[in-house]
Structure formats: C-alpha cells, structure tokens
PDB file of C-alpha atoms in Angstrom:
ATOM      1  CA  MET Q   1      75.270 221.108 110.264  1.00 47.00           C
ATOM      2  CA  ALA Q   2      75.033 222.029 106.729  1.00 54.00           C
ATOM      3  CA  SER Q   3      75.230 225.777 107.273  1.00 62.00           C
ATOM      4  CA  GLU Q   4      78.416 225.076 109.521  1.00 69.00           C
ATOM      5  CA  GLN Q   5      79.970 223.055 106.792  1.00 70.00           C
ATOM      6  CA  ASN Q   6      79.236 225.833 104.352  1.00 75.00           C
ATOM      7  CA  ARG Q   7      80.893 228.360 106.666  1.00 80.00           C
ATOM      8  CA  HIS Q   8      84.005 226.217 107.066  1.00 87.00           C
ATOM      9  CA  ARG Q   9      84.104 225.668 103.270  1.00 91.00           C
ATOM     10  CA  ILE Q  10      84.070 229.300 102.191  1.00 89.00           C
ATOM     11  CA  LEU Q  11      86.654 230.228 104.872  1.00 91.00           C
ATOM     12  CA  TYR Q  12      88.909 227.568 103.800  1.00 91.00           C
ATOM     13  CA  LEU Q  13      88.593 228.656 100.208  1.00 93.00           C
ATOM     14  CA  LEU Q  14      89.375 232.301 101.241  1.00 91.00           C
ATOM     15  CA  LYS Q  15      92.493 231.165 103.056  1.00 90.00           C
ATOM     16  CA  TYR Q  16      93.408 229.043  99.866  1.00 91.00           C
ATOM     17  CA  PHE Q  17      93.222 231.995  97.750  1.00 91.00           C
ATOM     18  CA  GLN Q  18      95.305 234.171 100.285  1.00 89.00           C
ATOM     19  CA  GLU Q  19      98.051 231.602 100.437  1.00 88.00           C
ATOM     20  CA  LYS Q  20      98.174 230.109  96.977  1.00 89.00           C
ATOM     21  CA  SER Q  21      97.037 232.753  94.503  1.00 89.00           C
ATOM     22  CA  ASP Q  22      98.396 235.886  93.103  1.00 87.00           C
ATOM     23  CA  GLU Q  23      98.593 237.708  89.647  1.00 85.00           C
ATOM     24  CA  LYS Q  24     101.187 235.223  88.400  1.00 85.00           C
ATOM     25  CA  ASN Q  25      99.692 232.123  90.104  1.00 88.00           C
ATOM     26  CA  GLY Q  26      96.187 231.369  89.462  1.00 90.00           C
ATOM     27  CA  VAL Q  27      94.177 228.189  90.803  1.00 92.00           C
ATOM     28  CA  SER Q  28      91.683 226.210  89.097  1.00 93.00           C
ATOM     29  CA  ILE Q  29      88.489 224.763  90.330  1.00 93.00           C
ATOM     30  CA  ARG Q  30      90.137 221.306  90.443  1.00 93.00           C
ATOM     31  CA  ASP Q  31      92.933 222.805  92.551  1.00 93.00           C
ATOM     32  CA  MET Q  32      90.328 224.308  94.940  1.00 94.00           C
ATOM     33  CA  GLN Q  33      88.396 220.826  94.997  1.00 94.00           C
ATOM     34  CA  ALA Q  34      91.774 219.065  95.930  1.00 94.00           C
ATOM     35  CA  TYR Q  35      92.473 221.390  98.626  1.00 93.00           C
ATOM     36  CA  LEU Q  36      89.107 221.129 100.283  1.00 94.00           C
ATOM     37  CA  GLN Q  37      89.148 217.308 100.114  1.00 92.00           C
ATOM     38  CA  GLY Q  38      92.361 217.559 101.999  1.00 92.00           C
ATOM     39  CA  LYS Q  39      90.233 219.304 104.703  1.00 90.00           C
ATOM     40  CA  GLY Q  40      87.558 216.554 104.557  1.00 90.00           C
ATOM     41  CA  ILE Q  41      85.074 218.750 102.478  1.00 91.00           C
ATOM     42  CA  ASN Q  42      83.623 217.676  99.242  1.00 90.00           C
ATOM     43  CA  ALA Q  43      82.424 220.496  96.752  1.00 91.00           C
ATOM     44  CA  ASP Q  44      81.146 220.297  93.237  1.00 91.00           C
ATOM     45  CA  ARG Q  45      81.864 223.059  90.558  1.00 92.00           C
ATOM     46  CA  ARG Q  46      78.558 224.773  90.961  1.00 93.00           C
ATOM     47  CA  THR Q  47      79.093 225.148  94.770  1.00 93.00           C
ATOM     48  CA  LEU Q  48      82.630 226.596  94.358  1.00 94.00           C
ATOM     49  CA  TYR Q  49      81.230 228.980  91.648  1.00 92.00           C
ATOM     50  CA  ARG Q  50      78.619 230.194  94.084  1.00 92.00           C
ATOM     51  CA  ASP Q  51      81.316 230.559  96.945  1.00 92.00           C
ATOM     52  CA  ILE Q  52      83.519 232.591  94.607  1.00 93.00           C
ATOM     53  CA  GLU Q  53      80.528 234.933  93.972  1.00 93.00           C
ATOM     54  CA  GLU Q  54      79.708 235.155  97.616  1.00 91.00           C
ATOM     55  CA  LEU Q  55      83.358 236.231  98.354  1.00 92.00           C
ATOM     56  CA  ARG Q  56      83.168 238.890  95.413  1.00 91.00           C
ATOM     57  CA  SER Q  57      79.977 240.152  97.041  1.00 91.00           C
ATOM     58  CA  ILE Q  58      81.745 241.008 100.283  1.00 88.00           C
ATOM     59  CA  ASP Q  59      84.427 242.903  98.282  1.00 86.00           C
ATOM     60  CA  TYR Q  60      87.148 240.008  97.855  1.00 89.00           C
ATOM     61  CA  ASP Q  61      88.598 240.922  94.421  1.00 90.00           C
ATOM     62  CA  ILE Q  62      88.679 237.438  92.882  1.00 92.00           C
ATOM     63  CA  ILE Q  63      89.576 237.570  89.098  1.00 92.00           C
ATOM     64  CA  ALA Q  64      89.042 234.784  86.557  1.00 92.00           C
ATOM     65  CA  GLN Q  65      91.500 234.510  83.628  1.00 88.00           C
ATOM     66  CA  ARG Q  66      91.715 231.837  81.022  1.00 83.00           C
ATOM     67  CA  GLY Q  67      94.637 229.366  81.379  1.00 68.00           C
ATOM     68  CA  LYS Q  68      95.603 226.470  79.340  1.00 73.00           C
ATOM     69  CA  GLY Q  69      92.470 224.864  78.713  1.00 76.00           C
ATOM     70  CA  GLU Q  70      90.853 226.019  82.068  1.00 84.00           C
ATOM     71  CA  CYS Q  71      89.909 228.913  83.937  1.00 91.00           C
ATOM     72  CA  LEU Q  72      92.364 230.219  86.794  1.00 92.00           C
ATOM     73  CA  TYR Q  73      91.327 232.479  89.651  1.00 92.00           C
ATOM     74  CA  PHE Q  74      93.383 234.617  91.924  1.00 92.00           C
ATOM     75  CA  LEU Q  75      92.928 237.132  94.652  1.00 90.00           C
ATOM     76  CA  ALA Q  76      93.987 240.506  92.969  1.00 88.00           C
ATOM     77  CA  SER Q  77      93.562 243.054  95.884  1.00 83.00           C
ATOM     78  CA  ARG Q  78      95.205 242.662  99.359  1.00 83.00           C
ATOM     79  CA  ASP Q  79      95.589 244.970 102.104  1.00 79.00           C
ATOM     80  CA  PHE Q  80      99.299 245.651 101.212  1.00 80.00           C
ATOM     81  CA  GLU Q  81     100.904 245.735  97.756  1.00 81.00           C
ATOM     82  CA  LEU Q  82     103.993 243.742  97.354  1.00 81.00           C
ATOM     83  CA  ALA Q  83     106.159 246.870  97.149  1.00 79.00           C
ATOM     84  CA  GLU Q  84     104.664 248.197 100.276  1.00 81.00           C
ATOM     85  CA  LEU Q  85     105.546 245.000 102.294  1.00 83.00           C
ATOM     86  CA  LYS Q  86     109.026 244.907 100.666  1.00 82.00           C
ATOM     87  CA  LEU Q  87     109.533 248.382 102.052  1.00 78.00           C
ATOM     88  CA  LEU Q  88     108.372 247.303 105.605  1.00 81.00           C
ATOM     89  CA  VAL Q  89     110.480 244.136 105.559  1.00 82.00           C
ATOM     90  CA  ASP Q  90     113.475 246.172 104.692  1.00 76.00           C
ATOM     91  CA  ALA Q  91     112.704 248.589 107.494  1.00 75.00           C
ATOM     92  CA  VAL Q  92     112.228 245.986 110.143  1.00 77.00           C
ATOM     93  CA  GLN Q  93     115.419 244.264 109.098  1.00 74.00           C
ATOM     94  CA  SER Q  94     117.311 247.689 109.574  1.00 70.00           C
ATOM     95  CA  PHE Q  95     115.985 248.403 113.130  1.00 70.00           C
ATOM     96  CA  LYS Q  96     118.884 248.365 115.589  1.00 67.00           C
ATOM     97  CA  PHE Q  97     116.601 248.544 118.528  1.00 66.00           C
ATOM     98  CA  MET Q  98     114.906 245.253 117.675  1.00 71.00           C
ATOM     99  CA  THR Q  99     116.656 241.944 118.202  1.00 74.00           C
ATOM    100  CA  GLU Q 100     117.342 239.484 115.347  1.00 77.00           C
ATOM    101  CA  LYS Q 101     114.771 237.114 116.728  1.00 79.00           C
ATOM    102  CA  LYS Q 102     111.940 239.677 116.944  1.00 80.00           C
ATOM    103  CA  SER Q 103     112.894 241.081 113.553  1.00 80.00           C
ATOM    104  CA  ARG Q 104     112.428 237.633 112.077  1.00 82.00           C
ATOM    105  CA  ASN Q 105     109.203 237.037 113.872  1.00 84.00           C
ATOM    106  CA  LEU Q 106     107.749 240.398 112.529  1.00 84.00           C
ATOM    107  CA  ILE Q 107     108.934 239.710 108.982  1.00 85.00           C
ATOM    108  CA  ASP Q 108     107.255 236.152 109.112  1.00 86.00           C
ATOM    109  CA  LYS Q 109     103.872 237.961 110.060  1.00 86.00           C
ATOM    110  CA  LEU Q 110     104.332 240.348 107.248  1.00 87.00           C
ATOM    111  CA  LYS Q 111     104.951 237.564 104.715  1.00 86.00           C
ATOM    112  CA  SER Q 112     101.725 236.008 105.865  1.00 84.00           C
ATOM    113  CA  LEU Q 113      99.975 238.881 104.127  1.00 84.00           C
ATOM    114  CA  VAL Q 114     100.817 237.747 100.697  1.00 84.00           C
ATOM    115  CA  SER Q 115     100.804 234.521  98.736  1.00 85.00           C
ATOM    116  CA  GLU Q 116     103.411 231.796  99.338  1.00 84.00           C
ATOM    117  CA  GLN Q 117     105.020 232.684  96.106  1.00 85.00           C
ATOM    118  CA  ASP Q 118     105.176 236.343  96.989  1.00 85.00           C
ATOM    119  CA  ALA Q 119     106.348 235.532 100.423  1.00 86.00           C
ATOM    120  CA  LEU Q 120     109.266 233.455  98.853  1.00 84.00           C
ATOM    121  CA  PHE Q 121     110.186 236.539  96.776  1.00 80.00           C
ATOM    122  CA  LEU Q 122     110.123 238.703  99.977  1.00 79.00           C
ATOM    123  CA  GLU Q 123     112.617 236.123 101.674  1.00 77.00           C
ATOM    124  CA  GLN Q 124     114.997 236.022  98.772  1.00 70.00           C
ATOM    125  CA  HIS Q 125     115.163 239.816  98.447  1.00 59.00           C
ATOM    126  CA  THR Q 126     115.415 240.659 102.193  1.00 59.00           C
ATOM    127  CA  THR Q 127     118.369 243.053 102.602  1.00 55.00           C
ATOM    128  CA  ALA Q 128     121.046 242.057 105.234  1.00 53.00           C
ATOM    129  CA  GLY Q 129     119.937 244.969 107.304  1.00 51.00           C
ATOM    130  CA  SER Q 130     121.740 246.209 110.541  1.00 51.00           C
ATOM    131  CA  GLN Q 131     124.686 244.263 111.610  1.00 51.00           C
ATOM    132  CA  ASN Q 132     124.669 245.728 115.227  1.00 55.00           C
ATOM    133  CA  LYS Q 133     121.168 244.519 116.383  1.00 59.00           C
ATOM    134  CA  SER Q 134     120.015 245.055 119.912  1.00 61.00           C
ATOM    135  CA  LEU Q 135     120.693 242.269 122.387  1.00 59.00           C
ATOM    136  CA  ASN Q 136     118.186 243.339 124.853  1.00 60.00           C
ATOM    137  CA  GLU Q 137     115.168 240.997 124.227  1.00 65.00           C
ATOM    138  CA  GLU Q 138     113.004 243.362 126.404  1.00 72.00           C
ATOM    139  CA  VAL Q 139     112.860 246.122 123.716  1.00 75.00           C
ATOM    140  CA  TYR Q 140     109.734 244.691 121.857  1.00 73.00           C
ATOM    141  CA  TYR Q 141     107.767 244.628 125.035  1.00 83.00           C
ATOM    142  CA  ASN Q 142     109.146 247.941 126.404  1.00 87.00           C
ATOM    143  CA  VAL Q 143     107.554 249.859 123.518  1.00 85.00           C
ATOM    144  CA  ASP Q 144     104.229 248.173 124.497  1.00 86.00           C
ATOM    145  CA  ARG Q 145     104.619 248.864 128.207  1.00 91.00           C
ATOM    146  CA  ILE Q 146     105.254 252.571 127.359  1.00 91.00           C
ATOM    147  CA  HIS Q 147     102.344 252.894 125.159  1.00 90.00           C
ATOM    148  CA  THR Q 148     100.221 251.377 127.790  1.00 92.00           C
ATOM    149  CA  ALA Q 149     101.379 253.952 130.308  1.00 93.00           C
ATOM    150  CA  ILE Q 150     100.746 256.723 128.101  1.00 92.00           C
ATOM    151  CA  ARG Q 151      97.209 255.514 127.326  1.00 92.00           C
ATOM    152  CA  GLU Q 152      96.441 255.087 131.040  1.00 94.00           C
ATOM    153  CA  ASN Q 153      98.039 258.422 131.948  1.00 95.00           C
ATOM    154  CA  ARG Q 154     100.526 256.734 134.447  1.00 95.00           C
ATOM    155  CA  GLN Q 155     104.105 257.327 135.370  1.00 96.00           C
ATOM    156  CA  ILE Q 156     106.718 254.474 134.967  1.00 96.00           C
ATOM    157  CA  ARG Q 157     109.836 253.324 136.602  1.00 96.00           C
ATOM    158  CA  PHE Q 158     112.752 251.601 135.026  1.00 95.00           C
ATOM    159  CA  GLN Q 159     116.413 250.822 135.290  1.00 94.00           C
ATOM    160  CA  TYR Q 160     118.958 252.156 132.607  1.00 91.00           C
ATOM    161  CA  PHE Q 161     122.144 250.507 131.617  1.00 89.00           C
ATOM    162  CA  GLN Q 162     125.224 251.123 129.549  1.00 85.00           C
ATOM    163  CA  TRP Q 163     127.593 248.754 127.755  1.00 80.00           C
ATOM    164  CA  THR Q 164     131.065 248.003 129.331  1.00 76.00           C
ATOM    165  CA  VAL Q 165     134.340 247.166 127.540  1.00 66.00           C
ATOM    166  CA  SER Q 166     133.605 243.622 128.289  1.00 70.00           C
ATOM    167  CA  LYS Q 167     130.329 243.876 126.659  1.00 69.00           C
ATOM    168  CA  GLU Q 168     128.140 243.470 129.735  1.00 80.00           C
ATOM    169  CA  MET Q 169     125.252 245.543 131.017  1.00 82.00           C
ATOM    170  CA  ALA Q 170     126.204 247.887 133.797  1.00 88.00           C
ATOM    171  CA  LEU Q 171     123.349 249.727 135.538  1.00 92.00           C
ATOM    172  CA  ARG Q 172     123.606 253.345 135.763  1.00 91.00           C
ATOM    173  CA  HIS Q 173     123.244 255.377 138.917  1.00 90.00           C
ATOM    174  CA  GLY Q 174     124.159 252.266 140.785  1.00 91.00           C
ATOM    175  CA  GLY Q 175     120.957 250.510 139.878  1.00 93.00           C
ATOM    176  CA  ASP Q 176     118.676 252.907 141.193  1.00 94.00           C
ATOM    177  CA  TRP Q 177     115.240 253.432 139.505  1.00 96.00           C
ATOM    178  CA  TYR Q 178     114.321 256.273 137.068  1.00 96.00           C
ATOM    179  CA  TYR Q 179     110.869 257.662 137.785  1.00 96.00           C
ATOM    180  CA  VAL Q 180     109.327 259.625 134.777  1.00 95.00           C
ATOM    181  CA  SER Q 181     106.265 260.563 132.947  1.00 95.00           C
ATOM    182  CA  PRO Q 182     106.107 259.144 129.437  1.00 94.00           C
ATOM    183  CA  TRP Q 183     104.742 261.381 126.751  1.00 91.00           C
ATOM    184  CA  GLY Q 184     105.961 259.986 123.468  1.00 88.00           C
ATOM    185  CA  LEU Q 185     108.377 257.875 121.462  1.00 86.00           C
ATOM    186  CA  LEU Q 186     110.795 259.056 118.880  1.00 83.00           C
ATOM    187  CA  TRP Q 187     112.564 257.398 116.092  1.00 78.00           C
ATOM    188  CA  ASP Q 188     115.921 259.007 115.460  1.00 73.00           C
ATOM    189  CA  ASP Q 189     119.072 257.756 113.811  1.00 65.00           C
ATOM    190  CA  GLU Q 190     117.860 254.025 113.941  1.00 68.00           C
ATOM    191  CA  ASN Q 191     117.171 254.001 117.538  1.00 75.00           C
ATOM    192  CA  TYR Q 192     114.090 254.381 119.445  1.00 82.00           C
ATOM    193  CA  TYR Q 193     113.608 257.020 122.289  1.00 86.00           C
ATOM    194  CA  LEU Q 194     111.177 257.572 125.089  1.00 90.00           C
ATOM    195  CA  ILE Q 195     110.416 261.229 125.513  1.00 89.00           C
ATOM    196  CA  ALA Q 196     109.407 261.903 129.149  1.00 92.00           C
ATOM    197  CA  TYR Q 197     109.093 264.424 131.806  1.00 93.00           C
ATOM    198  CA  ASP Q 198     111.435 264.275 134.800  1.00 92.00           C
ATOM    199  CA  SER Q 199     109.594 265.775 137.739  1.00 90.00           C
ATOM    200  CA  GLU Q 200     112.492 265.639 140.079  1.00 89.00           C
ATOM    201  CA  ASN Q 201     114.614 267.866 137.759  1.00 88.00           C
ATOM    202  CA  ARG Q 202     111.579 269.574 136.191  1.00 88.00           C
ATOM    203  CA  GLU Q 203     112.715 268.949 132.664  1.00 88.00           C
ATOM    204  CA  ILE Q 204     111.998 267.047 129.381  1.00 87.00           C
ATOM    205  CA  ARG Q 205     114.460 264.115 129.034  1.00 87.00           C
ATOM    206  CA  HIS Q 206     114.852 261.308 126.566  1.00 86.00           C
ATOM    207  CA  TYR Q 207     116.105 257.699 127.029  1.00 90.00           C
ATOM    208  CA  ARG Q 208     117.112 254.898 124.532  1.00 86.00           C
ATOM    209  CA  VAL Q 209     114.389 252.211 124.705  1.00 88.00           C
ATOM    210  CA  ASP Q 210     116.792 249.413 124.172  1.00 85.00           C
ATOM    211  CA  LYS Q 211     118.732 250.591 127.162  1.00 87.00           C
ATOM    212  CA  MET Q 212     115.769 250.369 129.467  1.00 91.00           C
ATOM    213  CA  LEU Q 213     115.169 247.479 131.689  1.00 91.00           C
ATOM    214  CA  HIS Q 214     112.245 246.164 134.000  1.00 92.00           C
ATOM    215  CA  ILE Q 215     109.704 248.867 133.052  1.00 94.00           C
ATOM    216  CA  GLU Q 216     106.899 249.129 135.495  1.00 94.00           C
ATOM    217  CA  THR Q 217     103.751 251.202 135.519  1.00 95.00           C
ATOM    218  CA  GLN Q 218     103.162 253.309 138.613  1.00 95.00           C
ATOM    219  CA  GLU Q 219      99.955 254.470 140.208  1.00 95.00           C
ATOM    220  CA  GLN Q 220     100.668 258.168 140.088  1.00 95.00           C
ATOM    221  CA  GLU Q 221      99.279 260.125 137.094  1.00 95.00           C
ATOM    222  CA  ARG Q 222     101.676 261.675 134.803  1.00 94.00           C
ATOM    223  CA  ASP Q 223     103.362 264.960 135.411  1.00 93.00           C
ATOM    224  CA  GLY Q 224     104.410 267.525 132.678  1.00 90.00           C
ATOM    225  CA  GLU Q 225     101.201 268.259 130.892  1.00 89.00           C
ATOM    226  CA  GLU Q 226     101.800 271.905 130.812  1.00 87.00           C
ATOM    227  CA  GLN Q 227     105.378 271.410 129.242  1.00 84.00           C
ATOM    228  CA  PHE Q 228     104.058 268.937 126.687  1.00 86.00           C
ATOM    229  CA  ASP Q 229     100.928 270.999 125.609  1.00 83.00           C
ATOM    230  CA  GLN Q 230     102.823 272.670 122.921  1.00 78.00           C
ATOM    231  CA  PHE Q 231     105.629 270.158 122.576  1.00 80.00           C
ATOM    232  CA  ASP Q 232     106.694 269.330 118.941  1.00 78.00           C
ATOM    233  CA  ILE Q 233     108.593 266.063 118.806  1.00 73.00           C
ATOM    234  CA  GLY Q 234     109.892 266.617 115.437  1.00 70.00           C
ATOM    235  CA  SER Q 235     111.203 270.124 116.320  1.00 72.00           C
ATOM    236  CA  TYR Q 236     112.907 268.392 119.409  1.00 73.00           C
ATOM    237  CA  SER Q 237     114.663 265.704 117.436  1.00 68.00           C
ATOM    238  CA  ARG Q 238     116.163 268.421 114.919  1.00 68.00           C
ATOM    239  CA  LYS Q 239     117.697 270.220 117.809  1.00 64.00           C
ATOM    240  CA  MET Q 240     119.464 267.167 119.095  1.00 62.00           C
ATOM    241  CA  PHE Q 241     122.334 265.653 117.177  1.00 61.00           C
ATOM    242  CA  GLY Q 242     122.726 261.857 118.064  1.00 56.00           C
ATOM    243  CA  MET Q 243     120.059 262.684 120.774  1.00 55.00           C
ATOM    244  CA  PHE Q 244     122.682 264.062 123.164  1.00 63.00           C
ATOM    245  CA  GLY Q 245     121.034 266.340 125.696  1.00 63.00           C
ATOM    246  CA  GLY Q 246     121.485 270.077 126.550  1.00 70.00           C
ATOM    247  CA  ASP Q 247     119.973 273.496 126.223  1.00 78.00           C
ATOM    248  CA  PRO Q 248     119.307 274.488 122.693  1.00 83.00           C
ATOM    249  CA  VAL Q 249     120.658 277.847 121.316  1.00 88.00           C
ATOM    250  CA  GLU Q 250     120.121 279.778 118.207  1.00 91.00           C
ATOM    251  CA  VAL Q 251     123.071 279.149 115.756  1.00 92.00           C
ATOM    252  CA  LYS Q 252     123.804 281.063 112.657  1.00 94.00           C
ATOM    253  CA  LEU Q 253     125.494 279.041 109.965  1.00 94.00           C
ATOM    254  CA  LEU Q 254     127.083 280.275 106.779  1.00 94.00           C
ATOM    255  CA  CYS Q 255     126.606 277.873 103.937  1.00 91.00           C
ATOM    256  CA  SER Q 256     127.581 277.360 100.274  1.00 90.00           C
ATOM    257  CA  ASN Q 257     124.618 276.935  97.951  1.00 91.00           C
ATOM    258  CA  ASP Q 258     125.334 273.281  97.401  1.00 88.00           C
ATOM    259  CA  MET Q 259     124.521 272.718 101.152  1.00 89.00           C
ATOM    260  CA  ALA Q 260     120.810 273.807 100.567  1.00 90.00           C
ATOM    261  CA  GLY Q 261     119.758 270.071 100.418  1.00 84.00           C
ATOM    262  CA  VAL Q 262     121.780 269.172 103.438  1.00 86.00           C
ATOM    263  CA  MET Q 263     119.947 271.899 105.496  1.00 86.00           C
ATOM    264  CA  ILE Q 264     116.477 270.888 104.309  1.00 84.00           C
ATOM    265  CA  ASP Q 265     117.335 267.264 104.985  1.00 76.00           C
ATOM    266  CA  ARG Q 266     118.444 268.076 108.533  1.00 81.00           C
ATOM    267  CA  PHE Q 267     115.957 270.842 109.562  1.00 84.00           C
ATOM    268  CA  GLY Q 268     113.148 270.439 107.288  1.00 79.00           C
ATOM    269  CA  THR Q 269     111.646 272.425 104.364  1.00 78.00           C
ATOM    270  CA  GLY Q 270     110.562 275.164 106.929  1.00 82.00           C
ATOM    271  CA  VAL Q 271     114.155 276.213 107.432  1.00 84.00           C
ATOM    272  CA  ARG Q 272     114.679 279.842 106.251  1.00 89.00           C
ATOM    273  CA  MET Q 273     117.746 280.212 104.041  1.00 89.00           C
ATOM    274  CA  VAL Q 274     118.819 283.835 103.568  1.00 91.00           C
ATOM    275  CA  PRO Q 275     120.990 284.661 100.455  1.00 91.00           C
ATOM    276  CA  VAL Q 276     124.270 286.427 101.286  1.00 91.00           C
ATOM    277  CA  ASN Q 277     125.788 286.582  97.849  1.00 91.00           C
ATOM    278  CA  ALA Q 278     125.478 284.611  94.488  1.00 90.00           C
ATOM    279  CA  GLU Q 279     127.291 281.587  96.083  1.00 91.00           C
ATOM    280  CA  GLN Q 280     126.268 281.545  99.876  1.00 91.00           C
ATOM    281  CA  PHE Q 281     123.245 281.797 102.179  1.00 90.00           C
ATOM    282  CA  TYR Q 282     122.820 281.506 105.894  1.00 92.00           C
ATOM    283  CA  VAL Q 283     120.406 279.860 108.169  1.00 92.00           C
ATOM    284  CA  GLN Q 284     119.497 280.440 111.880  1.00 93.00           C
ATOM    285  CA  VAL Q 285     118.556 277.161 113.688  1.00 89.00           C
ATOM    286  CA  ASP Q 286     117.924 276.113 117.288  1.00 88.00           C
ATOM    287  CA  VAL Q 287     120.411 273.321 118.120  1.00 87.00           C
ATOM    288  CA  VAL Q 288     122.229 271.812 121.002  1.00 85.00           C
ATOM    289  CA  VAL Q 289     125.850 272.677 120.634  1.00 88.00           C
ATOM    290  CA  SER Q 290     127.173 269.229 121.438  1.00 85.00           C
ATOM    291  CA  GLU Q 291     130.234 267.373 120.164  1.00 86.00           C
ATOM    292  CA  GLN Q 292     127.926 265.514 117.732  1.00 83.00           C
ATOM    293  CA  PHE Q 293     126.643 268.734 116.187  1.00 88.00           C
ATOM    294  CA  LEU Q 294     130.339 270.224 115.851  1.00 91.00           C
ATOM    295  CA  GLY Q 295     131.342 266.889 114.345  1.00 88.00           C
ATOM    296  CA  TRP Q 296     128.439 267.169 111.789  1.00 89.00           C
ATOM    297  CA  VAL Q 297     129.561 270.869 110.885  1.00 92.00           C
ATOM    298  CA  ILE Q 298     133.268 269.526 110.516  1.00 91.00           C
ATOM    299  CA  SER Q 299     132.034 266.635 108.425  1.00 90.00           C
ATOM    300  CA  LEU Q 300     130.644 269.196 105.713  1.00 92.00           C
ATOM    301  CA  GLY Q 301     134.019 270.762 105.232  1.00 91.00           C
ATOM    302  CA  GLU Q 302     134.184 274.334 103.856  1.00 92.00           C
ATOM    303  CA  GLY Q 303     130.620 274.306 102.918  1.00 92.00           C
ATOM    304  CA  VAL Q 304     129.404 275.286 106.396  1.00 93.00           C
ATOM    305  CA  THR Q 305     130.928 277.771 108.865  1.00 95.00           C
ATOM    306  CA  ILE Q 306     129.485 278.685 112.436  1.00 93.00           C
ATOM    307  CA  LEU Q 307     128.979 282.451 112.648  1.00 95.00           C
ATOM    308  CA  GLU Q 308     127.077 282.943 115.880  1.00 92.00           C
ATOM    309  CA  PRO Q 309     126.752 282.738 118.879  1.00 93.00           C
ATOM    310  CA  GLU Q 310     130.388 283.327 120.116  1.00 94.00           C
ATOM    311  CA  SER Q 311     130.086 280.370 122.646  1.00 93.00           C
ATOM    312  CA  ALA Q 312     129.448 277.986 119.678  1.00 92.00           C
ATOM    313  CA  VAL Q 313     132.389 279.501 117.723  1.00 94.00           C
ATOM    314  CA  ARG Q 314     134.641 278.884 120.812  1.00 94.00           C
ATOM    315  CA  ALA Q 315     133.503 275.438 121.120  1.00 93.00           C
ATOM    316  CA  MET Q 316     134.361 274.758 117.539  1.00 92.00           C
ATOM    317  CA  THR Q 317     137.814 276.433 118.069  1.00 94.00           C
ATOM    318  CA  GLU Q 318     138.576 274.174 121.006  1.00 93.00           C
ATOM    319  CA  THR Q 319     137.325 271.043 119.064  1.00 91.00           C
ATOM    320  CA  VAL Q 320     139.737 271.969 116.433  1.00 92.00           C
ATOM    321  CA  LYS Q 321     142.549 272.471 118.975  1.00 92.00           C
ATOM    322  CA  ARG Q 322     141.867 269.039 120.398  1.00 91.00           C
ATOM    323  CA  LEU Q 323     141.942 267.352 116.980  1.00 89.00           C
ATOM    324  CA  ASN Q 324     145.130 269.063 116.095  1.00 89.00           C
ATOM    325  CA  LYS Q 325     146.596 267.858 119.431  1.00 90.00           C
ATOM    326  CA  GLN Q 326     145.058 264.346 119.062  1.00 89.00           C
ATOM    327  CA  TYR Q 327     146.188 263.927 115.303  1.00 88.00           C
ATOM    328  CA  PRO Q 328     149.641 265.895 115.027  1.00 85.00           C
ATOM    329  CA  GLU Q 329     151.289 266.369 111.743  1.00 78.00           C
ATOM    330  CA  GLY Q 330     154.311 264.206 111.032  1.00 61.00           C
TER     331      GLY Q 330
END
C-alpha cells in the first residue's frame, strides 16, 4: 500500500511540475505540499526532496533557484521548446484542409505540452489563421484511413465531391466510387493531396483529401508498385501548378537575374540556371502547362518569358488573347 502511495505521489508531483512550473514560474516545497494534500496525499519536506532527486535520476531536468526567502523549483527541459510549439500552433491554425473544430482540438493538445502560463501565452499569440477552413469533418479521419491502407498495402474506394454555387456538396461522376491504390500524401499550397495509382486508366493521379468522402479499405492489394518505385513526390509537386493534372513537358524560361530567388523557391536549389548575358539567365524545367502555370508566368511580369516549346508559347499567346478580349481597353 505504501509503495502504491509513493508511486501516486511522484506521478502527481511530475504532473504538477509539468503544468505549473517553467523558467519564469517556480514552485516551492509548500506549493507542492498544498497540491498533494488536495489529492489526499501528505508529504514532508524530506520526502519531497527525495522525490525531486528521483525525478532527476530519470532525466527530468528540475532546476532549483533561490526565490524570495525560499527555494523555487521548475521543470527546465521539455519535449518541445516554446518557440517550436508556437510554430506548430501557427501551422495548425493555417491548415485549410482541417476544420476549425479539429484545429482547436489539436492546438489544445499542443498546449498541454507546456506549463499553464506558457499555454496561456500560446493562446494569446495564436494567429488568426486561414479564413477558409474546410467544412468536411471527415478530413481528420481520412488521413488516418489513407495511412492505414498504405501500411496494410490495400486499395481504397471513396466518393469525390465539388462545391456548387449554392455551397452544397455535389458528388462527381454521378456519385460513382473511385477505386485507387494509395501511395502517399502531399502537402501543397495549403491543401492535402492523396497521390495514388489509378489501375483502370493506368496512371498516377492525385485527389484533394478534403474533397474525399466515405473512404473504405478494400481487400485487393495495391497496384502501381513499379510506377512508384522511383517516384519522387517533391519533383511531382514542382511540376504541378495548383495541382492541376496533365502531362509534364520540358519548358525553357528566359529570366531576369532578379528572378533567381523565385526560380529556386519554386523548383528547388537543384534547378540549373544558365547565364545568357549580364542581366538574364534561362532555366529548363519539367512542368504541366496549365492555366495555373501560365498565370504564374504572367504574374512575374517582364521578368520571365517562355521560349520553348512552341506549344507552350502558343498556349501563352492564346491566354493573352483571351485576357485582351475579357478585359478590353476603354
């Protein structure tokens, strides 16, 4: 009975240090005694000194510092630094694919990793985040179902929807099921995508996780292992602008020197930039020539020009004609 009470006491004491103490907020022996008495446990000073040493012996970094007339103790080292948790909280708050409710639940769990005072700091300094959070409550569980299917090497089926003007979910393909082999998840432009192999069409495809409904694991093992054997998700995402599909082609871009950072941000530090003259360079990259890619080039103004292939130049010419027609002068 005494050993069980000792175990409870030291566990409660550890919990007290985790919740109430940090570098700016130490707790005294009297504070610890009052807390334990509230749990129905009496402990004298010597017992608490031994408990603190026991916690230190198993690598809990409990620091003693002299306060006003008494020694104060705090838990100095934690699994996450406050700055790291602030970064994670801001990231969770900005996730568009996660609903406001799920974001709040996850942030509350992150706050539990620090003292109550530091948790209050995290709450007060949480950014506003994304204003267009997902409305699909299944997203949080979709990710888990997809990971489970990948781990078990199983295909999945699901329904896919799109939003209507009346803000209602309309099932695509008349509500028919999509059958695919999941191989990975990709975070791109604030959205989460499933990267999968479509056996019927024999190609790699991607799907917005927040637009997937009723995911079910199938008995069939996954297809597409050969296609994904050398698959690079990072390279795949760089080719897709706005994750709009299509076949990638090699595009040659003429860029002004001040566009070097833009090219590295988009295509990575491995992108080859070949000087043309003192003011310009060109790059050759594999991209899907979609309206999103063309819009990206247009947004960079005179700093970037498409040189090759001719099909990409024609696509840009047609886009410029459409824009001139859509937004006539005068």
